[in-house]
Short mmCIF file of N, CA and C in Angstrom, two decimals:
data_model
loop_
_atom_site.label_atom_id
_atom_site.label_comp_id
_atom_site.label_asym_id
_atom_site.label_seq_id
_atom_site.Cartn_x
_atom_site.Cartn_y
_atom_site.Cartn_z
N SER J 128 0.23 -102.18 -42.66
CA SER J 128 0.75 -103.12 -43.81
C SER J 128 1.80 -103.87 -43.47
N ARG J 129 2.63 -103.62 -42.34
CA ARG J 129 3.91 -104.36 -42.07
C ARG J 129 3.52 -105.76 -41.64
N TYR J 130 2.48 -105.98 -40.96
CA TYR J 130 2.06 -107.32 -40.71
C TYR J 130 1.62 -108.22 -41.91
N MET J 131 1.23 -107.50 -42.91
CA MET J 131 0.82 -108.11 -44.04
C MET J 131 2.14 -108.54 -45.07
N LEU J 132 3.27 -108.12 -44.73
CA LEU J 132 4.25 -108.34 -45.75
C LEU J 132 4.95 -109.65 -45.66
N PRO J 133 4.77 -110.63 -44.59
CA PRO J 133 5.14 -111.79 -44.75
C PRO J 133 4.21 -112.78 -45.88
N THR J 134 3.09 -112.50 -45.87
CA THR J 134 1.95 -113.02 -47.03
C THR J 134 2.54 -112.26 -48.23
N ALA J 135 2.60 -110.94 -48.32
CA ALA J 135 2.92 -110.38 -49.51
C ALA J 135 4.16 -110.85 -50.09
N HIS J 136 5.17 -111.20 -49.29
CA HIS J 136 6.50 -111.91 -50.06
C HIS J 136 6.19 -113.22 -50.58
N GLN J 137 5.34 -113.75 -50.01
CA GLN J 137 4.85 -115.15 -50.49
C GLN J 137 4.28 -114.95 -51.84
N LEU J 138 3.41 -114.13 -52.00
CA LEU J 138 2.64 -113.75 -53.45
C LEU J 138 3.38 -113.00 -54.25
N ALA J 139 4.49 -112.50 -53.93
CA ALA J 139 5.31 -111.42 -55.09
C ALA J 139 5.64 -112.26 -56.17
N PRO J 140 6.10 -113.47 -56.06
CA PRO J 140 6.70 -114.13 -57.41
C PRO J 140 5.60 -114.25 -58.31
N PHE J 141 4.20 -114.26 -58.09
CA PHE J 141 3.22 -114.71 -58.92
C PHE J 141 2.38 -113.36 -59.40
N CYS J 142 2.55 -112.34 -58.78
CA CYS J 142 1.75 -110.97 -59.18
C CYS J 142 2.26 -109.84 -58.41
N PRO J 143 1.94 -108.68 -59.06
CA PRO J 143 2.25 -107.47 -58.33
C PRO J 143 1.42 -107.20 -56.84
N VAL J 144 2.08 -106.88 -55.96
CA VAL J 144 1.35 -107.10 -54.51
C VAL J 144 1.63 -105.59 -53.82
N TYR J 145 0.56 -105.17 -53.25
CA TYR J 145 0.56 -103.93 -52.74
C TYR J 145 -0.03 -104.16 -51.23
N ALA J 146 0.63 -103.73 -50.29
CA ALA J 146 0.25 -103.64 -48.70
C ALA J 146 -0.11 -102.21 -48.49
N VAL J 147 -1.38 -101.88 -48.24
CA VAL J 147 -1.64 -100.64 -48.03
C VAL J 147 -1.79 -100.08 -46.67
N ASP J 148 -1.44 -98.95 -46.23
CA ASP J 148 -1.80 -98.32 -44.93
C ASP J 148 -2.89 -97.37 -45.08
N LEU J 149 -4.02 -97.67 -44.53
CA LEU J 149 -5.32 -96.71 -44.76
C LEU J 149 -4.97 -95.52 -43.88
N PRO J 150 -5.63 -94.38 -44.21
CA PRO J 150 -5.56 -93.14 -43.39
C PRO J 150 -5.75 -93.38 -41.89
N GLY J 151 -4.76 -93.06 -41.10
CA GLY J 151 -4.72 -93.14 -39.66
C GLY J 151 -3.89 -94.17 -39.17
N TYR J 152 -3.59 -95.18 -40.09
CA TYR J 152 -2.91 -96.48 -39.47
C TYR J 152 -1.56 -96.71 -40.27
N GLY J 153 -0.70 -97.40 -39.46
CA GLY J 153 0.60 -97.64 -40.14
C GLY J 153 1.52 -96.30 -40.44
N TRP J 154 1.99 -96.23 -41.59
CA TRP J 154 2.68 -95.09 -41.85
C TRP J 154 1.97 -94.12 -42.79
N SER J 155 0.69 -94.21 -42.80
CA SER J 155 -0.17 -93.27 -43.53
C SER J 155 -0.24 -91.88 -42.81
N SER J 156 -0.83 -90.94 -43.39
CA SER J 156 -1.05 -89.67 -42.73
C SER J 156 -2.19 -89.90 -41.65
N LYS J 157 -2.12 -89.04 -40.70
CA LYS J 157 -3.11 -89.35 -39.55
C LYS J 157 -4.21 -88.11 -39.36
N PRO J 158 -5.13 -88.30 -40.03
CA PRO J 158 -6.30 -87.27 -39.94
C PRO J 158 -6.68 -87.01 -38.33
N ASP J 159 -7.24 -85.77 -38.29
CA ASP J 159 -7.71 -85.50 -36.81
C ASP J 159 -8.85 -86.32 -36.37
N TRP J 160 -9.55 -87.02 -37.28
CA TRP J 160 -10.62 -87.79 -36.78
C TRP J 160 -10.40 -89.21 -37.16
N THR J 161 -10.93 -90.38 -36.60
CA THR J 161 -10.98 -91.55 -37.11
C THR J 161 -11.90 -91.80 -38.19
N LEU J 162 -11.43 -92.27 -39.31
CA LEU J 162 -12.44 -92.54 -40.35
C LEU J 162 -13.28 -93.64 -39.98
N SER J 163 -14.51 -93.55 -40.51
CA SER J 163 -15.48 -94.68 -40.45
C SER J 163 -15.25 -95.85 -41.36
N LEU J 164 -15.82 -97.02 -41.35
CA LEU J 164 -15.57 -98.04 -42.01
C LEU J 164 -15.97 -97.73 -43.54
N PRO J 165 -16.98 -96.96 -43.72
CA PRO J 165 -17.46 -96.63 -45.19
C PRO J 165 -16.23 -95.64 -45.66
N GLU J 166 -15.76 -94.75 -44.92
CA GLU J 166 -14.75 -93.82 -45.33
C GLU J 166 -13.35 -94.53 -45.57
N LEU J 167 -13.12 -95.75 -44.76
CA LEU J 167 -11.85 -96.38 -45.00
C LEU J 167 -11.96 -97.26 -46.31
N ALA J 168 -13.10 -97.66 -46.70
CA ALA J 168 -13.25 -98.47 -47.87
C ALA J 168 -13.30 -97.39 -49.07
N ASP J 169 -13.74 -96.24 -48.96
CA ASP J 169 -13.70 -95.43 -49.88
C ASP J 169 -12.23 -94.74 -50.22
N SER J 170 -11.59 -94.79 -49.06
CA SER J 170 -10.04 -94.39 -49.25
C SER J 170 -9.19 -95.43 -50.07
N LEU J 171 -9.65 -96.70 -49.85
CA LEU J 171 -8.99 -97.72 -50.52
C LEU J 171 -9.27 -97.53 -52.21
N ALA J 172 -10.56 -97.21 -52.36
CA ALA J 172 -10.90 -97.03 -53.79
C ALA J 172 -10.05 -95.70 -54.44
N GLU J 173 -10.13 -94.68 -53.43
CA GLU J 173 -9.36 -93.61 -54.08
C GLU J 173 -7.82 -93.91 -54.22
N TRP J 174 -7.27 -94.72 -53.38
CA TRP J 174 -5.80 -95.22 -53.66
C TRP J 174 -5.72 -95.83 -54.95
N MET J 175 -6.65 -96.84 -55.09
CA MET J 175 -6.53 -97.57 -56.39
C MET J 175 -6.69 -96.62 -57.63
N GLN J 176 -7.61 -95.57 -57.59
CA GLN J 176 -7.70 -94.66 -58.66
C GLN J 176 -6.40 -93.98 -58.78
N ALA J 177 -5.89 -93.38 -57.69
CA ALA J 177 -4.55 -92.67 -57.99
C ALA J 177 -3.45 -93.63 -58.50
N PHE J 178 -3.42 -94.79 -58.30
CA PHE J 178 -2.56 -95.84 -58.94
C PHE J 178 -2.85 -96.46 -60.17
N SER J 179 -4.05 -96.07 -60.62
CA SER J 179 -4.68 -96.55 -61.91
C SER J 179 -4.90 -98.04 -62.03
N ILE J 180 -5.29 -98.68 -60.92
CA ILE J 180 -5.58 -100.00 -60.67
C ILE J 180 -7.15 -100.22 -60.69
N GLN J 181 -7.64 -100.64 -61.70
CA GLN J 181 -9.09 -100.81 -61.96
C GLN J 181 -9.68 -101.84 -61.22
N ARG J 182 -9.08 -103.06 -60.96
CA ARG J 182 -9.66 -104.27 -60.53
C ARG J 182 -8.46 -105.05 -59.84
N ALA J 183 -8.84 -105.83 -58.61
CA ALA J 183 -7.73 -106.47 -58.03
C ALA J 183 -8.44 -107.64 -57.31
N HIS J 184 -7.51 -108.58 -56.74
CA HIS J 184 -7.79 -109.53 -55.69
C HIS J 184 -7.37 -108.85 -54.37
N PHE J 185 -8.21 -109.20 -53.40
CA PHE J 185 -7.89 -108.47 -52.00
C PHE J 185 -7.81 -109.59 -51.02
N ALA J 186 -6.97 -109.27 -49.99
CA ALA J 186 -6.88 -110.21 -48.73
C ALA J 186 -6.67 -109.22 -47.54
N ALA J 187 -7.45 -109.78 -46.61
CA ALA J 187 -7.50 -108.93 -45.35
C ALA J 187 -7.54 -109.81 -44.10
N ASN J 188 -7.15 -109.33 -43.03
CA ASN J 188 -7.10 -110.09 -41.82
C ASN J 188 -7.96 -109.22 -40.73
N SER J 189 -8.66 -110.12 -40.01
CA SER J 189 -9.21 -109.47 -38.70
C SER J 189 -10.17 -108.34 -39.05
N PHE J 190 -10.04 -107.17 -38.46
CA PHE J 190 -10.65 -105.80 -38.57
C PHE J 190 -10.52 -105.30 -40.10
N GLY J 191 -9.35 -105.67 -40.79
CA GLY J 191 -9.33 -105.49 -42.18
C GLY J 191 -10.31 -106.21 -43.00
N CYS J 192 -10.81 -107.28 -42.53
CA CYS J 192 -12.15 -108.03 -43.21
C CYS J 192 -13.41 -107.09 -43.19
N GLN J 193 -13.48 -106.37 -42.19
CA GLN J 193 -14.72 -105.46 -41.99
C GLN J 193 -14.63 -104.44 -42.87
N VAL J 194 -13.34 -103.70 -43.10
CA VAL J 194 -13.12 -102.53 -44.13
C VAL J 194 -13.32 -103.18 -45.41
N LEU J 195 -12.76 -104.32 -45.65
CA LEU J 195 -12.93 -105.03 -46.93
C LEU J 195 -14.28 -105.34 -47.55
N SER J 196 -15.12 -105.72 -46.48
CA SER J 196 -16.55 -106.00 -46.74
C SER J 196 -17.30 -104.71 -47.20
N TYR J 197 -17.00 -103.65 -46.51
CA TYR J 197 -17.70 -102.41 -47.03
C TYR J 197 -17.11 -102.08 -48.42
N PHE J 198 -15.88 -102.27 -48.48
CA PHE J 198 -15.25 -101.98 -49.96
C PHE J 198 -16.08 -102.81 -50.94
N ALA J 199 -16.04 -104.00 -50.76
CA ALA J 199 -16.78 -104.99 -51.85
C ALA J 199 -18.30 -104.55 -52.02
N VAL J 200 -18.92 -104.01 -50.91
CA VAL J 200 -20.34 -103.82 -51.28
C VAL J 200 -20.33 -102.46 -51.94
N ARG J 201 -19.58 -101.42 -51.61
CA ARG J 201 -19.49 -99.99 -52.06
C ARG J 201 -18.83 -99.82 -53.28
N HIS J 202 -17.82 -100.79 -53.87
CA HIS J 202 -17.17 -100.80 -55.02
C HIS J 202 -16.90 -102.20 -55.54
N PRO J 203 -18.03 -102.75 -55.95
CA PRO J 203 -17.92 -104.06 -56.46
C PRO J 203 -17.21 -104.30 -57.77
N HIS J 204 -17.35 -103.11 -58.63
CA HIS J 204 -16.39 -103.47 -59.79
C HIS J 204 -15.02 -103.29 -59.60
N ARG J 205 -14.62 -103.05 -58.43
CA ARG J 205 -13.08 -103.06 -58.25
C ARG J 205 -12.59 -104.48 -57.75
N VAL J 206 -13.59 -105.23 -57.38
CA VAL J 206 -13.13 -106.51 -56.64
C VAL J 206 -13.35 -107.72 -57.46
N ASP J 207 -12.23 -108.59 -57.85
CA ASP J 207 -12.19 -109.74 -58.54
C ASP J 207 -12.55 -110.81 -57.65
N ARG J 208 -11.56 -111.07 -56.59
CA ARG J 208 -11.81 -112.19 -55.63
C ARG J 208 -11.25 -111.52 -54.26
N LEU J 209 -11.89 -112.23 -53.16
CA LEU J 209 -11.61 -111.81 -51.74
C LEU J 209 -11.00 -113.08 -50.95
N VAL J 210 -10.11 -112.76 -50.18
CA VAL J 210 -9.63 -113.66 -49.11
C VAL J 210 -9.97 -112.90 -47.84
N LEU J 211 -10.76 -113.46 -46.97
CA LEU J 211 -11.20 -112.89 -45.60
C LEU J 211 -10.31 -113.95 -44.51
N GLN J 212 -9.45 -113.45 -43.95
CA GLN J 212 -8.82 -114.41 -43.02
C GLN J 212 -8.95 -113.97 -41.66
N GLY J 213 -9.88 -114.79 -40.81
CA GLY J 213 -10.11 -114.38 -39.68
C GLY J 213 -11.07 -113.02 -39.40
N PRO J 214 -12.10 -112.89 -40.19
CA PRO J 214 -13.06 -111.80 -40.10
C PRO J 214 -13.69 -111.73 -38.64
N THR J 215 -13.57 -110.34 -38.27
CA THR J 215 -14.26 -110.19 -36.89
C THR J 215 -15.35 -109.26 -37.07
N VAL J 216 -16.28 -109.12 -36.28
CA VAL J 216 -16.26 -109.65 -34.76
C VAL J 216 -17.53 -110.78 -34.87
N ASP J 217 -17.17 -111.83 -34.15
CA ASP J 217 -18.14 -113.00 -34.07
C ASP J 217 -19.19 -112.46 -33.15
N PRO J 218 -20.39 -112.47 -33.66
CA PRO J 218 -21.67 -112.04 -33.02
C PRO J 218 -21.88 -112.63 -31.63
N ALA J 219 -21.21 -114.03 -31.47
CA ALA J 219 -21.43 -114.50 -30.02
C ALA J 219 -20.41 -114.08 -29.18
N ALA J 220 -19.67 -113.04 -29.58
CA ALA J 220 -18.83 -112.27 -28.66
C ALA J 220 -18.45 -111.07 -28.99
N ARG J 221 -19.50 -110.20 -29.12
CA ARG J 221 -19.39 -108.81 -29.15
C ARG J 221 -19.41 -107.98 -28.18
N THR J 222 -18.60 -108.36 -27.41
CA THR J 222 -18.23 -107.42 -26.18
C THR J 222 -16.80 -107.30 -25.83
N LEU J 223 -16.42 -105.99 -25.39
CA LEU J 223 -14.94 -105.83 -25.20
C LEU J 223 -14.26 -106.79 -24.36
N PHE J 224 -15.10 -107.23 -23.26
CA PHE J 224 -14.40 -108.38 -22.32
C PHE J 224 -14.12 -109.60 -23.12
N ARG J 225 -15.15 -110.16 -23.87
CA ARG J 225 -15.06 -111.17 -24.60
C ARG J 225 -13.93 -111.19 -25.56
N GLN J 226 -13.65 -110.20 -26.38
CA GLN J 226 -12.72 -109.99 -27.46
C GLN J 226 -11.38 -109.91 -26.46
N ILE J 227 -11.31 -109.21 -25.61
CA ILE J 227 -9.86 -109.15 -25.02
C ILE J 227 -9.59 -110.70 -24.30
N TRP J 228 -10.60 -111.37 -23.85
CA TRP J 228 -10.19 -112.57 -23.34
C TRP J 228 -9.89 -113.61 -24.55
N ARG J 229 -10.41 -113.51 -25.54
CA ARG J 229 -10.02 -114.29 -26.82
C ARG J 229 -8.64 -113.99 -27.36
N ILE J 230 -8.39 -112.56 -27.24
CA ILE J 230 -7.23 -112.06 -27.73
C ILE J 230 -5.91 -112.62 -26.85
N ILE J 231 -6.25 -112.69 -25.66
CA ILE J 231 -5.15 -113.20 -24.69
C ILE J 231 -5.03 -114.59 -25.07
N ARG J 232 -5.99 -115.24 -24.95
CA ARG J 232 -5.89 -116.76 -25.56
C ARG J 232 -5.22 -117.16 -26.87
N ASN J 233 -5.46 -116.12 -27.76
CA ASN J 233 -4.92 -116.50 -29.01
C ASN J 233 -3.37 -116.05 -29.06
N SER J 234 -2.86 -115.15 -28.04
CA SER J 234 -1.41 -114.72 -27.97
C SER J 234 -0.50 -116.13 -27.96
N ARG J 235 -1.10 -117.14 -27.47
CA ARG J 235 -0.22 -118.24 -27.19
C ARG J 235 0.21 -118.92 -28.67
N SER J 236 -0.52 -118.71 -29.52
CA SER J 236 -0.33 -119.34 -30.77
C SER J 236 0.35 -118.22 -31.85
N GLU J 237 0.52 -117.04 -31.41
CA GLU J 237 1.19 -116.12 -32.34
C GLU J 237 2.67 -115.89 -32.01
N SER J 238 3.37 -115.28 -33.06
CA SER J 238 4.83 -115.08 -32.82
C SER J 238 4.95 -113.95 -31.95
N PRO J 239 5.93 -113.98 -30.93
CA PRO J 239 6.35 -112.83 -30.08
C PRO J 239 6.53 -111.44 -30.94
N ARG J 240 7.02 -111.76 -32.18
CA ARG J 240 7.36 -110.39 -32.87
C ARG J 240 6.20 -109.75 -33.30
N LEU J 241 5.00 -110.38 -33.40
CA LEU J 241 3.73 -109.88 -33.85
C LEU J 241 3.26 -108.71 -32.60
N GLY J 242 3.47 -109.04 -31.34
CA GLY J 242 3.09 -108.26 -30.29
C GLY J 242 3.92 -106.98 -30.45
N LEU J 243 5.16 -106.92 -30.72
CA LEU J 243 5.96 -105.80 -30.78
C LEU J 243 5.55 -104.93 -31.93
N LEU J 244 5.46 -105.71 -33.05
CA LEU J 244 5.02 -104.97 -34.28
C LEU J 244 3.69 -104.18 -34.00
N MET J 245 2.71 -105.00 -33.41
CA MET J 245 1.38 -104.31 -33.18
C MET J 245 1.52 -103.00 -32.23
N ALA J 246 2.26 -103.23 -31.02
CA ALA J 246 2.51 -102.20 -30.09
C ALA J 246 3.05 -100.92 -30.86
N LYS J 247 3.96 -101.14 -31.61
CA LYS J 247 4.49 -100.11 -32.49
C LYS J 247 3.33 -99.40 -33.38
N ASP J 248 2.56 -100.27 -34.01
CA ASP J 248 1.48 -99.65 -34.88
C ASP J 248 0.47 -98.81 -33.94
N TYR J 249 0.04 -99.47 -32.84
CA TYR J 249 -0.88 -98.70 -32.00
C TYR J 249 -0.25 -97.35 -31.56
N TRP J 250 0.99 -97.42 -31.17
CA TRP J 250 1.56 -96.18 -30.67
C TRP J 250 1.58 -95.17 -31.91
N HIS J 251 1.75 -95.67 -33.04
CA HIS J 251 1.87 -94.47 -34.25
C HIS J 251 0.42 -94.13 -34.54
N ALA J 252 -0.52 -94.85 -34.22
CA ALA J 252 -2.02 -94.48 -34.57
C ALA J 252 -2.53 -93.69 -33.41
N GLY J 253 -2.03 -93.93 -32.21
CA GLY J 253 -2.47 -93.16 -31.08
C GLY J 253 -3.71 -93.62 -30.39
N ILE J 254 -3.92 -93.32 -29.01
CA ILE J 254 -4.60 -94.24 -28.09
C ILE J 254 -6.12 -93.82 -28.51
N ARG J 255 -6.36 -92.56 -28.98
CA ARG J 255 -7.69 -92.11 -29.23
C ARG J 255 -8.24 -92.88 -30.53
N ARG J 256 -7.36 -93.06 -31.48
CA ARG J 256 -7.78 -93.68 -32.75
C ARG J 256 -7.93 -95.16 -32.38
N ILE J 257 -7.22 -95.81 -31.59
CA ILE J 257 -7.32 -97.22 -31.52
C ILE J 257 -8.59 -97.53 -30.49
N VAL J 258 -8.92 -96.57 -29.44
CA VAL J 258 -10.22 -96.68 -28.96
C VAL J 258 -11.37 -96.57 -29.76
N ALA J 259 -11.24 -95.70 -30.59
CA ALA J 259 -12.49 -95.43 -31.44
C ALA J 259 -12.42 -96.73 -32.48
N THR J 260 -11.37 -97.08 -32.96
CA THR J 260 -11.33 -98.29 -33.91
C THR J 260 -12.03 -99.42 -33.21
N VAL J 261 -11.66 -99.71 -32.12
CA VAL J 261 -12.19 -101.03 -31.10
C VAL J 261 -13.62 -100.72 -31.07
N ARG J 262 -14.21 -99.60 -30.85
CA ARG J 262 -15.59 -99.35 -30.64
C ARG J 262 -16.33 -99.68 -31.83
N MET J 263 -15.59 -99.06 -33.10
CA MET J 263 -16.22 -99.12 -34.43
C MET J 263 -16.34 -100.59 -34.79
N ALA J 264 -15.31 -101.55 -34.39
CA ALA J 264 -15.31 -102.92 -34.80
C ALA J 264 -16.42 -103.71 -34.03
N LEU J 265 -16.49 -103.23 -32.85
CA LEU J 265 -17.33 -103.93 -31.90
C LEU J 265 -18.90 -103.64 -32.35
N ASP J 266 -19.19 -102.36 -32.83
CA ASP J 266 -20.56 -102.02 -33.24
C ASP J 266 -20.77 -102.52 -34.57
N ASP J 267 -19.91 -102.80 -35.41
CA ASP J 267 -20.15 -103.14 -36.80
C ASP J 267 -20.80 -104.61 -36.88
N ARG J 268 -21.70 -104.77 -37.72
CA ARG J 268 -22.26 -106.07 -37.92
C ARG J 268 -21.93 -106.53 -39.43
N ILE J 269 -20.84 -107.12 -39.56
CA ILE J 269 -20.32 -107.60 -40.85
C ILE J 269 -21.32 -108.50 -41.39
N GLU J 270 -22.19 -109.19 -40.51
CA GLU J 270 -22.78 -110.42 -41.07
C GLU J 270 -24.23 -109.88 -41.87
N ASP J 271 -24.30 -108.59 -41.73
CA ASP J 271 -25.43 -107.93 -42.57
C ASP J 271 -24.99 -107.47 -44.02
N ARG J 272 -23.67 -107.46 -44.11
CA ARG J 272 -23.17 -106.96 -45.44
C ARG J 272 -22.50 -108.28 -46.37
N LEU J 273 -22.41 -109.40 -45.69
CA LEU J 273 -21.93 -110.62 -46.33
C LEU J 273 -22.76 -110.97 -47.47
N PRO J 274 -24.05 -111.09 -47.41
CA PRO J 274 -24.79 -111.56 -48.44
C PRO J 274 -24.90 -110.55 -49.68
N LEU J 275 -24.49 -109.37 -49.33
CA LEU J 275 -24.39 -108.45 -50.48
C LEU J 275 -23.06 -108.42 -51.39
N ILE J 276 -22.20 -109.37 -51.03
CA ILE J 276 -20.88 -109.47 -51.65
C ILE J 276 -20.82 -110.59 -52.65
N HIS J 277 -20.87 -110.19 -53.93
CA HIS J 277 -20.91 -111.06 -54.99
C HIS J 277 -19.66 -111.79 -55.56
N ALA J 278 -18.43 -111.23 -55.02
CA ALA J 278 -17.29 -111.77 -55.52
C ALA J 278 -16.96 -113.18 -54.96
N PRO J 279 -16.35 -114.10 -55.85
CA PRO J 279 -15.84 -115.36 -55.11
C PRO J 279 -15.09 -114.93 -53.89
N SER J 280 -15.19 -115.72 -52.64
CA SER J 280 -14.58 -115.21 -51.45
C SER J 280 -14.17 -116.55 -50.79
N LEU J 281 -12.85 -116.52 -50.49
CA LEU J 281 -12.37 -117.76 -49.65
C LEU J 281 -12.18 -117.11 -48.03
N VAL J 282 -12.73 -117.77 -47.30
CA VAL J 282 -12.69 -117.60 -45.91
C VAL J 282 -11.78 -118.41 -45.11
N VAL J 283 -10.72 -117.94 -44.44
CA VAL J 283 -9.70 -118.74 -43.91
C VAL J 283 -9.62 -118.72 -42.37
N ARG J 284 -9.71 -119.83 -41.87
CA ARG J 284 -9.38 -119.88 -40.25
C ARG J 284 -8.49 -120.83 -39.81
N GLY J 285 -7.93 -120.46 -38.73
CA GLY J 285 -6.83 -121.33 -38.13
C GLY J 285 -7.66 -122.17 -37.12
N THR J 286 -7.13 -123.48 -36.96
CA THR J 286 -7.90 -124.43 -36.01
C THR J 286 -7.45 -123.90 -34.50
N ARG J 287 -6.35 -123.08 -34.44
CA ARG J 287 -6.12 -122.47 -33.01
C ARG J 287 -6.44 -121.14 -32.76
N ASP J 288 -7.54 -120.67 -33.56
CA ASP J 288 -7.92 -119.10 -33.52
C ASP J 288 -9.18 -118.91 -32.70
N PRO J 289 -9.07 -118.64 -31.38
CA PRO J 289 -10.33 -118.45 -30.57
C PRO J 289 -11.05 -117.12 -30.88
N LEU J 290 -10.53 -116.14 -31.74
CA LEU J 290 -11.55 -115.17 -32.14
C LEU J 290 -12.31 -115.33 -33.46
N PHE J 291 -11.80 -116.42 -34.24
CA PHE J 291 -12.78 -116.79 -35.29
C PHE J 291 -12.93 -118.15 -35.37
N ARG J 292 -13.77 -118.69 -34.39
CA ARG J 292 -14.19 -120.02 -34.31
C ARG J 292 -14.92 -120.65 -35.44
N GLU J 293 -14.91 -121.87 -35.27
CA GLU J 293 -15.41 -122.81 -36.38
C GLU J 293 -16.79 -122.42 -36.76
N ALA J 294 -17.90 -122.32 -35.72
CA ALA J 294 -19.09 -122.03 -36.19
C ALA J 294 -19.38 -120.64 -36.79
N TRP J 295 -18.56 -119.69 -36.34
CA TRP J 295 -18.45 -118.42 -36.82
C TRP J 295 -18.09 -118.30 -38.33
N GLY J 296 -16.87 -119.18 -38.44
CA GLY J 296 -16.37 -119.36 -39.88
C GLY J 296 -17.30 -119.96 -40.86
N GLU J 297 -18.12 -120.96 -40.40
CA GLU J 297 -19.10 -121.54 -41.34
C GLU J 297 -20.15 -120.63 -41.55
N THR J 298 -20.58 -119.79 -40.61
CA THR J 298 -21.58 -118.69 -40.86
C THR J 298 -21.28 -117.84 -41.89
N VAL J 299 -19.96 -117.29 -41.85
CA VAL J 299 -19.58 -116.29 -42.60
C VAL J 299 -19.42 -116.85 -44.11
N ALA J 300 -18.88 -118.10 -44.27
CA ALA J 300 -18.81 -118.79 -45.67
C ALA J 300 -20.30 -118.85 -46.16
N ARG J 301 -21.38 -119.26 -45.43
CA ARG J 301 -22.60 -119.59 -45.89
C ARG J 301 -23.33 -118.13 -46.26
N LEU J 302 -22.99 -117.04 -45.60
CA LEU J 302 -23.54 -115.80 -45.81
C LEU J 302 -23.14 -115.41 -47.07
N LEU J 303 -21.84 -115.59 -47.41
CA LEU J 303 -21.35 -115.05 -48.72
C LEU J 303 -21.87 -115.88 -49.87
N PRO J 304 -22.52 -115.20 -50.86
CA PRO J 304 -23.11 -115.78 -52.00
C PRO J 304 -22.18 -116.86 -52.70
N GLN J 305 -20.82 -116.53 -52.73
CA GLN J 305 -19.82 -117.45 -53.51
C GLN J 305 -18.78 -117.63 -52.42
N GLY J 306 -19.14 -117.93 -51.19
CA GLY J 306 -18.21 -118.14 -50.05
C GLY J 306 -17.67 -119.51 -49.97
N ARG J 307 -16.57 -119.77 -49.63
CA ARG J 307 -15.75 -121.14 -49.17
C ARG J 307 -15.06 -120.95 -48.16
N LEU J 308 -15.22 -122.00 -47.08
CA LEU J 308 -14.36 -121.91 -46.01
C LEU J 308 -13.09 -122.97 -46.09
N ALA J 309 -11.87 -122.48 -45.76
CA ALA J 309 -10.69 -123.16 -45.72
C ALA J 309 -10.19 -123.13 -44.22
N THR J 310 -9.83 -124.21 -43.61
CA THR J 310 -9.23 -124.34 -42.26
C THR J 310 -8.04 -124.86 -42.22
N LEU J 311 -7.12 -124.14 -41.60
CA LEU J 311 -5.54 -124.48 -41.64
C LEU J 311 -5.15 -124.98 -40.21
N SER J 312 -4.62 -126.20 -40.01
CA SER J 312 -4.24 -126.80 -38.88
C SER J 312 -3.19 -125.99 -38.11
N ASP J 313 -3.29 -126.07 -36.83
CA ASP J 313 -2.24 -125.55 -35.89
C ASP J 313 -2.01 -123.96 -36.27
N CYS J 314 -2.86 -123.22 -36.67
CA CYS J 314 -2.59 -121.80 -37.00
C CYS J 314 -3.75 -120.86 -36.12
N GLY J 315 -3.06 -119.72 -35.70
CA GLY J 315 -3.89 -118.94 -34.88
C GLY J 315 -4.67 -117.94 -35.64
N HIS J 316 -4.87 -116.61 -34.92
CA HIS J 316 -5.56 -115.45 -35.68
C HIS J 316 -5.13 -114.86 -36.88
N THR J 317 -3.62 -114.79 -36.84
CA THR J 317 -2.95 -113.98 -37.58
C THR J 317 -1.96 -114.65 -38.46
N ILE J 318 -2.65 -115.65 -39.33
CA ILE J 318 -1.93 -116.55 -40.17
C ILE J 318 -1.03 -115.69 -41.33
N ASN J 319 -1.46 -114.43 -41.62
CA ASN J 319 -0.82 -113.78 -42.62
C ASN J 319 0.52 -113.33 -42.27
N PHE J 320 0.84 -113.17 -40.88
CA PHE J 320 2.14 -112.89 -40.20
C PHE J 320 2.86 -114.06 -39.67
N THR J 321 2.14 -114.92 -39.05
CA THR J 321 2.59 -116.02 -38.25
C THR J 321 3.02 -117.31 -39.04
N SER J 322 2.03 -117.71 -40.13
CA SER J 322 2.21 -118.75 -40.84
C SER J 322 1.91 -118.38 -42.28
N PRO J 323 2.67 -117.55 -43.05
CA PRO J 323 2.51 -117.00 -44.39
C PRO J 323 2.52 -118.17 -45.30
N GLU J 324 3.52 -119.14 -45.08
CA GLU J 324 3.42 -120.09 -46.21
C GLU J 324 2.25 -120.93 -46.38
N ASP J 325 1.57 -121.19 -45.06
CA ASP J 325 0.35 -121.80 -45.19
C ASP J 325 -0.58 -120.98 -45.87
#
């Protein structure tokens, strides 16, 4: 949740905002196993139930978009609108080597503070969970779920984002029944942290 806080602060004057740590990540509890994408999606629904939130707008970045896509398919009655910023994984680069190379290229357009924050989060999650999460992200085919999401969806990419390239962005927006693509100049992959005003 911490890397979503800059965007949360921008939104807070307009509506109640929640930045959620799903089980195993951030400051949440750490189960002995790594929850699958459907389990993570269901845990978000359980969290909403616990807080008596029936329906909401949702925003996610990168791997969070994979979780949110499952959530929107499994719990469509809870979704008003979606913002998918930099959804992964581009089918044209669905290998560990290509992802690492793109992440290295992206690091030039991100805040150095982000690297420190992510290192702390990875430490808290533990190496086994991070390895399992990377495998899960690479194995997942988000493109198969996108046509099943009927909520109005804004897809956001930065022009300097090597992980979410233009062609993949156009495909994501096209696959969503109510999808629209917005491109932000001079932004990298983690716009929610590095360029929250944008």
